[in-house]
GROMACS .gro file of C-alpha atoms in nm:
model
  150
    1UNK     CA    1  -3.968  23.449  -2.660
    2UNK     CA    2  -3.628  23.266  -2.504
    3UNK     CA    3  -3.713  22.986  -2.666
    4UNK     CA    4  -3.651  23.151  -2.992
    5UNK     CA    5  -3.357  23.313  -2.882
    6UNK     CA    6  -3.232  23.020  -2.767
    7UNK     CA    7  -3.324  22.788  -3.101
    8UNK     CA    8  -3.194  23.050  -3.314
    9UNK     CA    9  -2.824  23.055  -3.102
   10UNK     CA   10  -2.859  22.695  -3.113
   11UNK     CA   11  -2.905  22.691  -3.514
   12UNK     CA   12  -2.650  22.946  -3.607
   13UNK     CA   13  -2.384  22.740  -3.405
   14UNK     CA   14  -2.469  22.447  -3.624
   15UNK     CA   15  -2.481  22.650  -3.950
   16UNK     CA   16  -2.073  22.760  -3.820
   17UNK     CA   17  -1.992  22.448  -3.696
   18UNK     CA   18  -2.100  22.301  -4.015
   19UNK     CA   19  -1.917  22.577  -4.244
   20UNK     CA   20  -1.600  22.596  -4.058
   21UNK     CA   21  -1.384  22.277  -4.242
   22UNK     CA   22  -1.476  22.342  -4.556
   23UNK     CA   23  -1.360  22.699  -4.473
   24UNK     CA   24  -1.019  22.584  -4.313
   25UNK     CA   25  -0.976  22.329  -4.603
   26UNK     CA   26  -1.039  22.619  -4.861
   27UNK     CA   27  -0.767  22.861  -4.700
   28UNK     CA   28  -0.496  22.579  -4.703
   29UNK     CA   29  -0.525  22.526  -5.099
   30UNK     CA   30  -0.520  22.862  -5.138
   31UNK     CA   31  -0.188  22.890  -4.924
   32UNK     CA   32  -0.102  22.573  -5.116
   33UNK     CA   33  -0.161  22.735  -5.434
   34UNK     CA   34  -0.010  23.047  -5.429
   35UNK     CA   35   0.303  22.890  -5.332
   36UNK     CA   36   0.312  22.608  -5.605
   37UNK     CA   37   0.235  22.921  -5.852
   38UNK     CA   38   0.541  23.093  -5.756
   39UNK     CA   39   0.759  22.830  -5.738
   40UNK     CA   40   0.648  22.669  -6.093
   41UNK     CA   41   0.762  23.085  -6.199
   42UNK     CA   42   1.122  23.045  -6.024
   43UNK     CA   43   1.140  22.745  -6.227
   44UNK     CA   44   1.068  22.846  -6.520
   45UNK     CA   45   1.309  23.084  -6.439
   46UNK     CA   46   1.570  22.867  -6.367
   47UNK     CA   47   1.522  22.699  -6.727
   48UNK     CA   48   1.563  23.002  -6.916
   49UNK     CA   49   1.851  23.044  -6.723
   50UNK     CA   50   1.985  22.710  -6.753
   51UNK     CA   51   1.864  22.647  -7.178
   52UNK     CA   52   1.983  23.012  -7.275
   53UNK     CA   53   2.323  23.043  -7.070
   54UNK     CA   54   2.669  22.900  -7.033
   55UNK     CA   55   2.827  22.897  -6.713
   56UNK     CA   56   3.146  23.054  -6.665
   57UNK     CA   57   3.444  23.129  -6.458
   58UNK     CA   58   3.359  23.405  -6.184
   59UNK     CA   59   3.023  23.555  -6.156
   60UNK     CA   60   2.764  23.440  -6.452
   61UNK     CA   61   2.440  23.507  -6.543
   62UNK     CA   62   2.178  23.570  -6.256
   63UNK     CA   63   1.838  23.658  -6.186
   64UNK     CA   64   1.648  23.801  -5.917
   65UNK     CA   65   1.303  23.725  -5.863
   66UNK     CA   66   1.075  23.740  -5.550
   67UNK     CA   67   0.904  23.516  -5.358
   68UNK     CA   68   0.652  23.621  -5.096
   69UNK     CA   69   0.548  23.305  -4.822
   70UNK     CA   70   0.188  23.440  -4.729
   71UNK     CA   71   0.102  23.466  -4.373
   72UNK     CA   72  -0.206  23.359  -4.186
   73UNK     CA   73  -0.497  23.549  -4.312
   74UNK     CA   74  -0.877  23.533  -4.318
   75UNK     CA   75  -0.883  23.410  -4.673
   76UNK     CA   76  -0.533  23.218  -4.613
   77UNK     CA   77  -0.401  22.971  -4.386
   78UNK     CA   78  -0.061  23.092  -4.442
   79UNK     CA   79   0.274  22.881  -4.493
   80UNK     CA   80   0.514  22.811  -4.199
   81UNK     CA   81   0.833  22.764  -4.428
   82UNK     CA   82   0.968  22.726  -4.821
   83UNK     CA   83   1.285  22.537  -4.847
   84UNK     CA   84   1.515  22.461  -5.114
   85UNK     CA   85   1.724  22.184  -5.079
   86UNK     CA   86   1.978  22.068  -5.312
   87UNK     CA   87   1.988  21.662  -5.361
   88UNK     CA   88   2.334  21.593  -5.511
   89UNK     CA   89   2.613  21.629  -5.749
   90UNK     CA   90   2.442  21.614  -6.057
   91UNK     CA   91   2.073  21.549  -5.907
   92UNK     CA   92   1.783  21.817  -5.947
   93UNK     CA   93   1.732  21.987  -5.627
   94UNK     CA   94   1.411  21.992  -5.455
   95UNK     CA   95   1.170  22.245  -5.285
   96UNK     CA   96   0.955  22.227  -5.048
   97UNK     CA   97   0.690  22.413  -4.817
   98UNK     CA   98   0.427  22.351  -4.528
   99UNK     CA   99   0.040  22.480  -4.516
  100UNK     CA  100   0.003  22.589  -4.165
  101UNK     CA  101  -0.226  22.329  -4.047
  102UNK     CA  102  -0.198  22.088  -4.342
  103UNK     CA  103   0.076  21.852  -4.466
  104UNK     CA  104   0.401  21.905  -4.596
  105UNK     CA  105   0.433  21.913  -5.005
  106UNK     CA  106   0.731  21.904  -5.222
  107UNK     CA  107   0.872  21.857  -5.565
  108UNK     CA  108   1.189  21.807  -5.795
  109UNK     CA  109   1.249  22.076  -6.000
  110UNK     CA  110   1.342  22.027  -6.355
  111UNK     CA  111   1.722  22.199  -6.353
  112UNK     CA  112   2.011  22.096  -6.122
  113UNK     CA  113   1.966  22.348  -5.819
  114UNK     CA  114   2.211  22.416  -5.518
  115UNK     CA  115   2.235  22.634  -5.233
  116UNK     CA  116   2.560  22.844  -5.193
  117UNK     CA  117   2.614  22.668  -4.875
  118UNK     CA  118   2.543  22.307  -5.015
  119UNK     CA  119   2.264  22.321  -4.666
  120UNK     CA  120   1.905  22.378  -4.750
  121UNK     CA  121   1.799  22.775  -4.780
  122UNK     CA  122   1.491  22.766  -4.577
  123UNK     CA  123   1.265  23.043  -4.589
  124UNK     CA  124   1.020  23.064  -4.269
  125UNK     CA  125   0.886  23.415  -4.216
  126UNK     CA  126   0.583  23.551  -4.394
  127UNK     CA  127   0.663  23.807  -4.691
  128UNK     CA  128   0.877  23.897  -4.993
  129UNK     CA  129   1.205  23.743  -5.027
  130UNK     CA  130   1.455  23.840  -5.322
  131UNK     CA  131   1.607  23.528  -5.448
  132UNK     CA  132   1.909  23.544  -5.640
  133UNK     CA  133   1.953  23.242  -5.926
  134UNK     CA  134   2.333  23.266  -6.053
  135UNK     CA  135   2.436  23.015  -6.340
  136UNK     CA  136   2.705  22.828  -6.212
  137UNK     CA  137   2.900  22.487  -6.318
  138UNK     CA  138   3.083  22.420  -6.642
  139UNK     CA  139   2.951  22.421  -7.001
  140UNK     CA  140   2.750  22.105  -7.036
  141UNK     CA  141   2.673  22.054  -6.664
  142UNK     CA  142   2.549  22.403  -6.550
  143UNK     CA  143   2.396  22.447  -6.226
  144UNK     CA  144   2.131  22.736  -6.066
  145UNK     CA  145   2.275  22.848  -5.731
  146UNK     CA  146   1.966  23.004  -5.518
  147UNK     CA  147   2.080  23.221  -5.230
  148UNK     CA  148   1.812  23.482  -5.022
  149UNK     CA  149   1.945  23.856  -5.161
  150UNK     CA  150   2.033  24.084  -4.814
   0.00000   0.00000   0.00000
């Protein structure tokens, strides 16, 4: 009778052992892509922003939208930080965000993006964050200025 006992212990630490990467590896690309999702929306965003605006003196067109950074779950490994970071004067700005657990991933985004602070806005608690996305610039050369909304 212990031997079964002990056999089936024995097996069902294999069968776990077994299933646990694939499991870990599953709730990173989740985490991964929940975040890419959003960020390809605040994009988007930003284009319409950018293709049916002009910038102009004082406060210009903005939009708010929300980004929520998921935290570590059962079905997600959660993300440690977003950042935006703006590259340069007349360079797209770039975004980017680590998997808890996994590597860090990034990409350009298509419009010229800057921070209000010209530093990178780096978002590193789990939840909703309100973004605000004001046109800024001068006709021709209009840039999206992301700041966190208090």
């Amino acid at each position: 009778m212990i031997y079964r006992v002990v056999l089936a212990v024995v097996l069902a630490s294999a069968l776990v052992a077994v299933a646990l990467p694939p499991l870990d590896d599953a709730r990173r690309e989740r985490a991964a892509t929940v975040v890419t999702d959003q960020i390809e929306s605040i994009e988007r965003t930003a284009d319409a922003l950018v293709s049916t605006d002009e910038p102009t003196e004082g406060v210009g067109a903005r939009r708010v939208v929300t980004l929520r950074v998921p935290a570590r779950q059962w079905t997600s490994a959660g993300v440690e930080r977003v950042s935006f970071a703006p590259v340069g004067t007349g360079d797209h700005g770039r975004v980017s965000w680590q998997v808890r657990g996994g590597r860090t991933s990034s990409r350009s985004l298509s419009v010229p993006l800057t921070t209000a602070d010209d530093e990178p806005l780096v978002l590193d608690e789990p939840g909703h964050h309100r973004l605000v996305l004001a046109l800024a610039g001068r006709p021709g050369a209009p840039v999206v200025v992301v700041r966190q909304l208090k």
